[in-house]
């Protein structure tokens, strides 16, 4: 069978494919031919070299200096001699310098660690076999560039925090307490012990369904804010009644609805109403919990986001962590690699234990009613102080409360004394108390058994 006869039997679409393959193979062969830039034959037309050099220069924005090449090489080696590259590099450097000059420069007191530098921090180089370029570390470095503004706005929002338009704005006194939150006298059916039982049950609920600490504290804050509702009319008439009266039988339903609202705002996969019906042993049905949720939202006029002690936890822990990094790095000796690895691991362990201890103390503050009136930032600062005292953390001068913590929290020892002593009393009584959910929760290896740490005597607290 001849080739012409074989072509006649090929389908038309296959013929087109064969034609494309032939043309593509010809193009590839033409591309493989090296340009004849240097030819020893004098009879060759020099137009070939000019054409090639024109094509090369047109593809780039600056001139190319072609170096000598051997006949065996297919492409020449090129080096850039144009001034445009150096100009562009100088312009980028000048632009970066201008951006640095535009950033606000903050003058910190002597001995205070800068938590929010104007530029991004370099990654740590150590031999601890840990990945310091994780998403958390990178996000912290980026957030540090505007963290000072965030902390200032957070403290300002704490001062101006307001439940809703019909509620009196919280006015903190000189001892950093809000007398408007003393609502037990306006709730005739409730007692502080009932509230403590509800908070202990909410802590068990959060641990059972693995909820975040922000969800738990927001739910507790919503419960207190609803029970403390007091309109301007009742304040003007000097009435001793609240606008949201809760009976004893409905207190657990109020806790379920506030926890449901907090889950919707903080959790990725919030709990369903059926979960609350099950966890409350069918004491309330779906309609009752949904109705209570609507009553809470309407009473607060949907002002559901509040400042909690967890809001200040990250900044205060960072101030304590940076102080620990400085002390650990200065006290370690030996070689550079061993000291860097050991200091990094020690600081990492210290930060984990300190964080769990502070969370343990903050959950202890949910139980007593007398701490409801205190500012959230003051409660967090007192928890950090007591945690550092319990774990034996000190600064370079041997003080529990360093200058960095005093600067970033805004509280000195005089402001912290009353709250720390109150919190220390509940820490000493946690093991023998009737409500032991917090003590049992933080006595597990998951939380480094921080509740089993021996509490210091009150004389060793530094007051």
Coordinates of C-alpha atoms in Angstrom, one line a residue:
X1 CA 0.0 0.0 0.0
X2 CA 1.5 3.3 -1.1
X3 CA 1.6 6.5 0.9
X4 CA -1.0 8.2 -1.4
X5 CA -3.4 5.3 -0.8
X6 CA -2.8 5.4 2.9
X7 CA -3.6 9.2 3.0
X8 CA -6.9 8.5 1.2
X9 CA -7.9 6.1 4.0
X10 CA -7.1 8.6 6.8
X11 CA -10.1 10.5 8.2
X12 CA -10.2 14.3 7.7
X13 CA -9.9 15.1 11.4
X14 CA -6.8 12.9 11.6
X15 CA -5.3 14.6 8.6
X16 CA -5.6 18.0 10.4
X17 CA -3.8 16.6 13.5
X18 CA -1.0 15.2 11.3
X19 CA -0.6 18.6 9.7
X20 CA -0.4 20.3 13.1
X21 CA 2.2 17.9 14.3
X22 CA 4.4 18.5 11.2
X23 CA 4.2 22.3 11.6
X24 CA 5.0 22.1 15.3
X25 CA 8.0 19.8 14.8
X26 CA 9.3 22.2 12.1
X27 CA 9.0 25.1 14.5
X28 CA 10.8 23.2 17.3
X29 CA 13.7 22.4 14.9
X30 CA 14.0 26.1 13.9
X31 CA 14.1 27.2 17.6
X32 CA 16.9 24.7 18.3
X33 CA 19.2 26.4 15.8
X34 CA 21.6 28.8 17.6
X35 CA 21.8 32.4 16.4
X36 CA 24.9 33.0 14.3
X37 CA 26.3 35.9 16.3
X38 CA 30.0 35.1 15.6
X39 CA 30.8 33.7 12.3
X40 CA 34.4 33.3 11.0
X41 CA 33.3 33.3 7.4
X42 CA 33.9 36.8 6.0
X43 CA 31.6 36.1 3.1
X44 CA 28.6 35.8 5.4
X45 CA 26.1 38.6 5.4
X46 CA 26.4 40.6 8.7
X47 CA 22.7 41.4 8.6
X48 CA 22.0 38.2 10.5
X49 CA 23.9 39.4 13.6
X50 CA 22.2 42.9 13.5
X51 CA 18.8 41.3 13.3
X52 CA 19.5 39.1 16.3
X53 CA 20.9 41.9 18.3
X54 CA 17.9 44.2 17.5
X55 CA 15.5 41.4 18.6
X56 CA 17.5 41.0 21.8
X57 CA 17.5 44.7 22.6
X58 CA 13.9 45.2 21.8
X59 CA 12.8 42.5 24.3
X60 CA 14.5 44.3 27.1
X61 CA 14.3 47.9 28.3
X62 CA 18.0 48.5 28.6
X63 CA 21.1 47.7 26.6
X64 CA 22.9 44.3 26.8
X65 CA 26.6 43.9 26.7
X66 CA 27.4 40.6 25.0
X67 CA 30.5 38.8 26.2
X68 CA 32.7 36.6 24.1
X69 CA 31.4 33.1 23.6
X70 CA 32.8 29.9 22.2
X71 CA 31.3 28.2 19.2
X72 CA 30.1 25.3 21.3
X73 CA 27.8 27.4 23.4
X74 CA 24.2 27.9 22.2
X75 CA 23.4 31.1 24.0
X76 CA 25.6 34.0 25.1
X77 CA 26.2 35.0 28.7
X78 CA 24.9 38.5 29.4
X79 CA 25.5 41.1 32.1
X80 CA 23.5 44.1 32.8
X81 CA 25.4 47.4 32.5
X82 CA 22.4 49.8 32.3
X83 CA 21.8 52.5 34.9
X84 CA 18.0 51.8 35.0
X85 CA 18.4 48.9 37.3
X86 CA 20.5 50.8 39.8
X87 CA 18.0 53.7 39.6
X88 CA 15.1 51.5 40.3
X89 CA 16.9 49.9 43.3
X90 CA 17.7 53.3 44.7
X91 CA 14.1 54.4 44.3
X92 CA 12.8 51.4 46.2
X93 CA 15.3 52.1 49.0
X94 CA 14.2 55.8 49.1
X95 CA 10.6 54.7 49.2
X96 CA 11.2 52.4 52.1
X97 CA 13.0 55.1 54.0
X98 CA 10.1 57.5 53.4
X99 CA 7.6 54.9 54.7
X100 CA 9.7 54.4 57.8
X101 CA 9.9 58.1 58.5
X102 CA 6.1 58.4 58.2
X103 CA 5.5 55.9 61.0
X104 CA 4.9 57.4 64.4
X105 CA 7.8 57.2 66.8
X106 CA 6.9 56.4 70.4
X107 CA 9.2 57.2 73.3
X108 CA 8.9 54.5 76.0
X109 CA 10.1 55.0 79.6
X110 CA 13.4 53.4 80.6
X111 CA 13.1 49.7 81.3
X112 CA 9.9 49.2 79.3
X113 CA 9.9 46.6 76.5
X114 CA 8.6 47.7 73.1
X115 CA 5.7 45.3 72.3
X116 CA 4.7 47.2 69.2
X117 CA 7.8 48.1 67.1
X118 CA 7.4 50.3 64.1
X119 CA 8.9 47.7 61.8
X120 CA 8.5 43.9 61.5
X121 CA 10.7 41.8 63.7
X122 CA 13.2 39.3 62.2
X123 CA 12.6 35.7 62.8
X124 CA 14.5 34.1 65.7
X125 CA 17.4 31.9 64.8
X126 CA 17.8 29.1 67.4
X127 CA 18.5 25.4 67.5
X128 CA 15.4 24.3 69.4
X129 CA 14.0 22.5 66.4
X130 CA 10.8 24.5 66.6
X131 CA 9.1 26.3 63.7
X132 CA 9.0 30.0 64.5
X133 CA 7.6 30.9 61.1
X134 CA 4.1 29.5 61.9
X135 CA 0.9 31.3 61.1
X136 CA 0.5 32.5 64.7
X137 CA 4.0 34.0 64.9
X138 CA 3.8 35.7 61.5
X139 CA 0.3 37.2 62.4
X140 CA 1.7 38.4 65.7
X141 CA 4.6 40.2 63.9
X142 CA 2.2 41.8 61.5
X143 CA -0.3 42.8 64.2
X144 CA 2.5 44.3 66.2
X145 CA 2.7 47.1 63.7
X146 CA -0.6 48.6 64.8
X147 CA -1.1 46.8 68.1
X148 CA -0.6 50.0 70.1
X149 CA -3.6 51.7 68.5
X150 CA -5.7 48.6 69.1
X151 CA -4.8 48.5 72.8
X152 CA -5.6 52.2 73.2
X153 CA -9.0 51.9 71.5
X154 CA -9.7 48.8 73.6
X155 CA -9.1 50.7 76.9
X156 CA -11.1 53.6 75.6
X157 CA -14.0 51.3 74.8
X158 CA -13.8 49.8 78.3
X159 CA -14.3 53.3 79.7
X160 CA -17.2 54.1 77.4
X161 CA -18.8 50.7 77.5
X162 CA -22.6 50.8 77.5
X163 CA -25.2 48.1 77.5
X164 CA -27.7 49.9 75.4
X165 CA -29.2 53.4 75.0
X166 CA -31.7 53.0 77.9
X167 CA -29.0 51.8 80.4
X168 CA -26.9 54.1 82.4
X169 CA -23.3 54.4 81.1
X170 CA -21.0 52.5 83.5
X171 CA -19.1 55.1 85.6
X172 CA -16.0 53.6 87.3
X173 CA -15.0 55.1 90.6
X174 CA -11.5 55.8 91.9
X175 CA -11.1 52.1 93.0
X176 CA -12.0 51.0 89.4
X177 CA -15.4 49.5 90.3
X178 CA -18.8 50.1 88.7
X179 CA -21.6 50.4 91.4
X180 CA -24.3 50.1 88.8
X181 CA -23.4 46.4 88.4
X182 CA -24.6 45.6 92.0
X183 CA -27.8 44.1 90.9
X184 CA -28.6 41.6 93.6
X185 CA -30.6 44.1 95.5
X186 CA -32.8 44.6 92.4
X187 CA -33.4 40.9 91.8
X188 CA -35.7 39.7 94.6
X189 CA -35.7 36.0 93.5
X190 CA -31.9 35.5 93.2
X191 CA -29.0 35.2 95.6
X192 CA -25.2 35.2 95.0
X193 CA -25.0 31.5 95.6
X194 CA -27.5 30.9 92.8
X195 CA -25.4 32.9 90.4
X196 CA -22.3 31.0 91.4
X197 CA -24.1 27.7 90.8
X198 CA -25.1 28.9 87.3
X199 CA -21.5 30.0 86.5
X200 CA -20.1 26.7 87.6
X201 CA -22.6 24.9 85.4
X202 CA -21.6 27.1 82.4
X203 CA -18.0 26.2 83.0
X204 CA -18.8 22.5 82.9
X205 CA -20.8 23.2 79.7
X206 CA -17.9 24.9 78.0
X207 CA -15.5 22.1 78.9
X208 CA -18.0 19.4 77.7
X209 CA -18.5 21.0 74.3
X210 CA -14.9 22.3 74.0
X211 CA -15.9 26.0 73.7
X212 CA -13.4 28.8 73.7
X213 CA -12.6 30.9 76.7
X214 CA -13.9 34.0 74.9
X215 CA -17.3 32.3 74.5
X216 CA -17.5 31.4 78.2
X217 CA -16.5 34.9 79.4
X218 CA -18.9 36.6 77.0
X219 CA -21.8 34.4 78.1
X220 CA -21.0 35.3 81.8
X221 CA -20.8 39.0 80.9
X222 CA -24.2 38.8 79.1
X223 CA -25.8 37.2 82.1
X224 CA -24.6 39.9 84.4
X225 CA -25.4 42.7 82.0
X226 CA -29.0 41.5 81.6
X227 CA -29.5 41.1 85.3
X228 CA -28.1 44.6 85.9
X229 CA -30.4 46.3 83.4
X230 CA -31.6 49.6 84.8
X231 CA -33.3 52.2 82.7
X232 CA -33.0 56.0 83.1
X233 CA -36.6 56.3 84.2
X234 CA -36.1 53.9 87.2
X235 CA -32.9 55.7 88.0
X236 CA -34.6 59.1 88.0
X237 CA -37.4 57.8 90.2
X238 CA -35.0 56.1 92.6
X239 CA -36.7 52.8 92.2
X240 CA -34.9 49.7 93.5
X241 CA -36.2 47.4 90.8
X242 CA -34.6 46.0 87.7
X243 CA -36.1 46.1 84.2
X244 CA -35.3 42.4 83.7
X245 CA -36.7 40.4 86.6
X246 CA -35.6 36.7 86.5
X247 CA -37.2 34.1 88.7
X248 CA -35.4 31.2 90.2
X249 CA -36.8 28.7 87.8
X250 CA -35.8 30.7 84.7
X251 CA -32.2 31.4 85.8
X252 CA -30.8 28.3 84.0
X253 CA -32.8 29.2 80.9
X254 CA -31.2 32.6 80.9
X255 CA -27.7 31.0 81.1
X256 CA -28.6 28.7 78.2
X257 CA -29.8 31.6 76.0
X258 CA -26.7 33.8 76.8
X259 CA -24.4 30.9 76.1
X260 CA -26.2 30.3 72.8
X261 CA -25.8 33.9 71.8
X262 CA -22.1 33.8 72.7
X263 CA -21.6 30.6 70.7
X264 CA -23.1 32.3 67.6
X265 CA -20.7 35.2 67.9
X266 CA -17.5 33.4 68.8
X267 CA -17.6 29.8 67.7
X268 CA -17.2 28.5 64.2
X269 CA -19.6 25.7 64.8
X270 CA -22.0 26.9 67.5
X271 CA -24.1 24.7 69.6
X272 CA -27.7 24.1 68.5
X273 CA -30.8 24.6 70.6
X274 CA -31.2 20.9 70.9
X275 CA -27.9 20.7 72.6
X276 CA -29.1 23.1 75.3
X277 CA -32.3 21.1 75.7
X278 CA -30.3 18.0 76.2
X279 CA -27.7 19.5 78.6
X280 CA -30.4 21.0 80.7
X281 CA -32.1 17.6 81.2
X282 CA -35.1 18.8 79.2
X283 CA -36.0 21.4 81.8
X284 CA -36.8 23.8 79.0
X285 CA -38.0 23.1 75.5
X286 CA -36.9 24.8 72.2
X287 CA -39.5 27.5 72.3
X288 CA -38.7 28.6 75.9
X289 CA -35.0 28.9 75.1
X290 CA -35.6 30.8 71.9
X291 CA -38.1 33.1 73.6
X292 CA -35.5 33.9 76.4
X293 CA -32.9 34.5 73.7
X294 CA -35.2 37.1 72.0
X295 CA -35.9 38.7 75.4
X296 CA -32.2 39.1 76.0
X297 CA -31.5 40.6 72.6
X298 CA -34.5 43.0 72.9
X299 CA -33.5 44.1 76.4
X300 CA -29.9 44.8 75.4
X301 CA -31.1 46.3 72.0
X302 CA -28.8 43.9 70.3
X303 CA -25.6 45.4 71.9
X304 CA -24.2 42.0 72.5
X305 CA -20.4 42.6 72.1
X306 CA -18.8 43.5 75.4
X307 CA -15.3 43.9 76.8
X308 CA -14.3 40.9 78.9
X309 CA -11.1 40.0 80.8
X310 CA -10.1 37.8 77.9
X311 CA -9.9 40.9 75.7
X312 CA -6.8 42.1 77.6
X313 CA -5.2 38.7 78.1
X314 CA -3.0 38.6 74.9
X315 CA -1.4 42.0 75.5
X316 CA -0.6 41.4 79.2
X317 CA 0.8 38.0 78.5
X318 CA 3.0 39.4 75.8
X319 CA 4.4 42.0 78.2
X320 CA 5.2 39.2 80.7
X321 CA 6.6 36.9 78.0
X322 CA 9.0 39.5 76.6
X323 CA 10.3 40.2 80.1
X324 CA 10.9 36.5 80.6
X325 CA 12.7 36.2 77.2
X326 CA 15.1 39.0 78.3
X327 CA 15.8 37.4 81.7
X328 CA 16.3 33.9 80.3
X329 CA 18.5 35.0 77.5
X330 CA 20.7 37.1 79.9
X331 CA 21.1 34.4 82.5
X332 CA 22.0 31.4 80.3
X333 CA 25.7 30.8 79.6
X334 CA 27.7 28.3 77.5
X335 CA 27.8 28.2 73.7
X336 CA 25.6 30.3 71.6
X337 CA 23.6 27.5 70.0
X338 CA 22.9 25.7 73.4
X339 CA 22.0 28.9 75.1
X340 CA 19.6 30.0 72.3
X341 CA 17.9 26.7 72.1
X342 CA 17.5 26.3 75.9
X343 CA 16.3 29.8 76.4
X344 CA 13.7 29.5 73.7
X345 CA 12.4 26.2 75.1
X346 CA 12.3 27.5 78.6
X347 CA 10.5 30.6 77.5
X348 CA 8.0 28.6 75.6
X349 CA 7.3 26.3 78.6
X350 CA 7.0 29.3 80.9
X351 CA 4.6 31.0 78.6
X352 CA 2.3 27.9 78.3
X353 CA 2.2 27.4 82.1
X354 CA 1.6 31.1 82.8
X355 CA -1.2 31.3 80.2
X356 CA -3.0 28.3 81.8
X357 CA -2.5 29.7 85.3
X358 CA -4.0 33.1 84.2
X359 CA -6.9 31.3 82.6
X360 CA -7.5 29.3 85.7
X361 CA -7.6 32.4 87.9
X362 CA -9.9 34.2 85.4
X363 CA -12.4 31.4 85.5
X364 CA -12.2 31.5 89.3
X365 CA -13.3 35.2 89.1
X366 CA -16.6 34.1 87.4
X367 CA -17.9 32.4 90.6
X368 CA -17.9 35.2 93.2
X369 CA -20.4 38.0 92.9
X370 CA -18.2 40.7 94.5
X371 CA -15.9 40.7 91.4
X372 CA -18.7 41.6 89.0
X373 CA -18.3 45.3 89.6
X374 CA -14.5 45.4 88.9
X375 CA -13.1 46.5 85.5
X376 CA -12.2 43.7 83.2
X377 CA -8.7 45.0 82.6
X378 CA -8.1 45.2 86.4
X379 CA -9.3 41.6 86.8
X380 CA -6.9 40.4 84.1
X381 CA -4.0 42.4 85.5
X382 CA -4.6 41.0 89.0
X383 CA -4.7 37.4 87.5
X384 CA -1.4 38.0 85.7
X385 CA 0.2 39.3 88.9
X386 CA -1.0 36.4 91.1
X387 CA 0.0 33.9 88.4
X388 CA 3.6 35.3 88.2
X389 CA 3.8 35.3 92.0
X390 CA 2.6 31.7 92.2
X391 CA 5.0 30.5 89.5
X392 CA 7.9 32.5 90.9
X393 CA 8.4 34.7 87.9
X394 CA 10.4 37.9 88.5
X395 CA 12.1 40.5 86.4
X396 CA 15.8 41.4 86.4
X397 CA 15.4 43.4 89.6
X398 CA 13.5 40.6 91.4
X399 CA 10.1 42.3 91.2
X400 CA 6.8 40.5 90.4
X401 CA 5.3 43.5 88.7
X402 CA 7.8 44.8 86.1
X403 CA 7.9 48.3 84.6
X404 CA 6.6 46.8 81.3
X405 CA 3.6 45.3 82.9
X406 CA 2.9 48.5 84.8
X407 CA 3.1 50.5 81.6
X408 CA 0.9 48.4 79.4
X409 CA -1.7 47.5 82.0
X410 CA -1.9 51.0 83.5
X411 CA -2.0 49.7 87.1
X412 CA 0.5 49.9 89.8
X413 CA 0.7 47.9 93.0
X414 CA -1.7 50.1 94.9
X415 CA -4.4 49.6 92.3
X416 CA -3.9 45.8 92.2
X417 CA -3.7 45.1 96.0
X418 CA -7.4 44.8 96.8
X419 CA -8.3 42.7 93.7
X420 CA -5.2 40.4 94.1
X421 CA -5.9 39.7 97.7
X422 CA -9.6 38.9 96.9
X423 CA -8.5 36.6 94.1
X424 CA -5.9 35.0 96.3
X425 CA -8.5 34.1 98.9
X426 CA -10.6 32.2 96.3
X427 CA -7.4 30.5 95.0
X428 CA -6.7 29.1 98.5
X429 CA -10.3 28.0 99.0
X430 CA -10.7 26.4 95.5
X431 CA -9.7 22.9 96.6
X432 CA -12.1 22.6 99.5
X433 CA -15.0 24.7 97.9
X434 CA -18.4 23.2 97.1
X435 CA -18.1 24.2 93.4
X436 CA -15.0 22.5 92.1
X437 CA -15.5 22.6 88.3
X438 CA -12.7 25.0 87.7
X439 CA -10.3 23.2 90.1
X440 CA -10.9 19.8 88.5
X441 CA -10.7 21.2 85.0
X442 CA -7.3 22.8 85.5
X443 CA -5.9 19.9 87.5
X444 CA -5.6 17.7 84.3
X445 CA -2.4 17.4 82.3
X446 CA -4.0 19.3 79.4
X447 CA -3.6 22.5 81.5
X448 CA -0.3 21.6 83.1
X449 CA -2.0 20.8 86.4
X450 CA -1.8 24.5 87.4
X451 CA -4.7 24.2 89.9
X452 CA -2.5 21.8 92.0
X453 CA 0.2 24.5 92.4
X454 CA 0.6 25.5 96.1
X455 CA -0.8 28.9 96.7
X456 CA 1.5 31.4 98.3
X457 CA 0.8 32.9 101.8
X458 CA -0.6 36.4 101.7
X459 CA 2.6 37.8 103.2
X460 CA 4.6 36.7 100.2
X461 CA 2.5 38.5 97.6
X462 CA 4.7 41.7 97.7
X463 CA 2.2 44.1 99.2

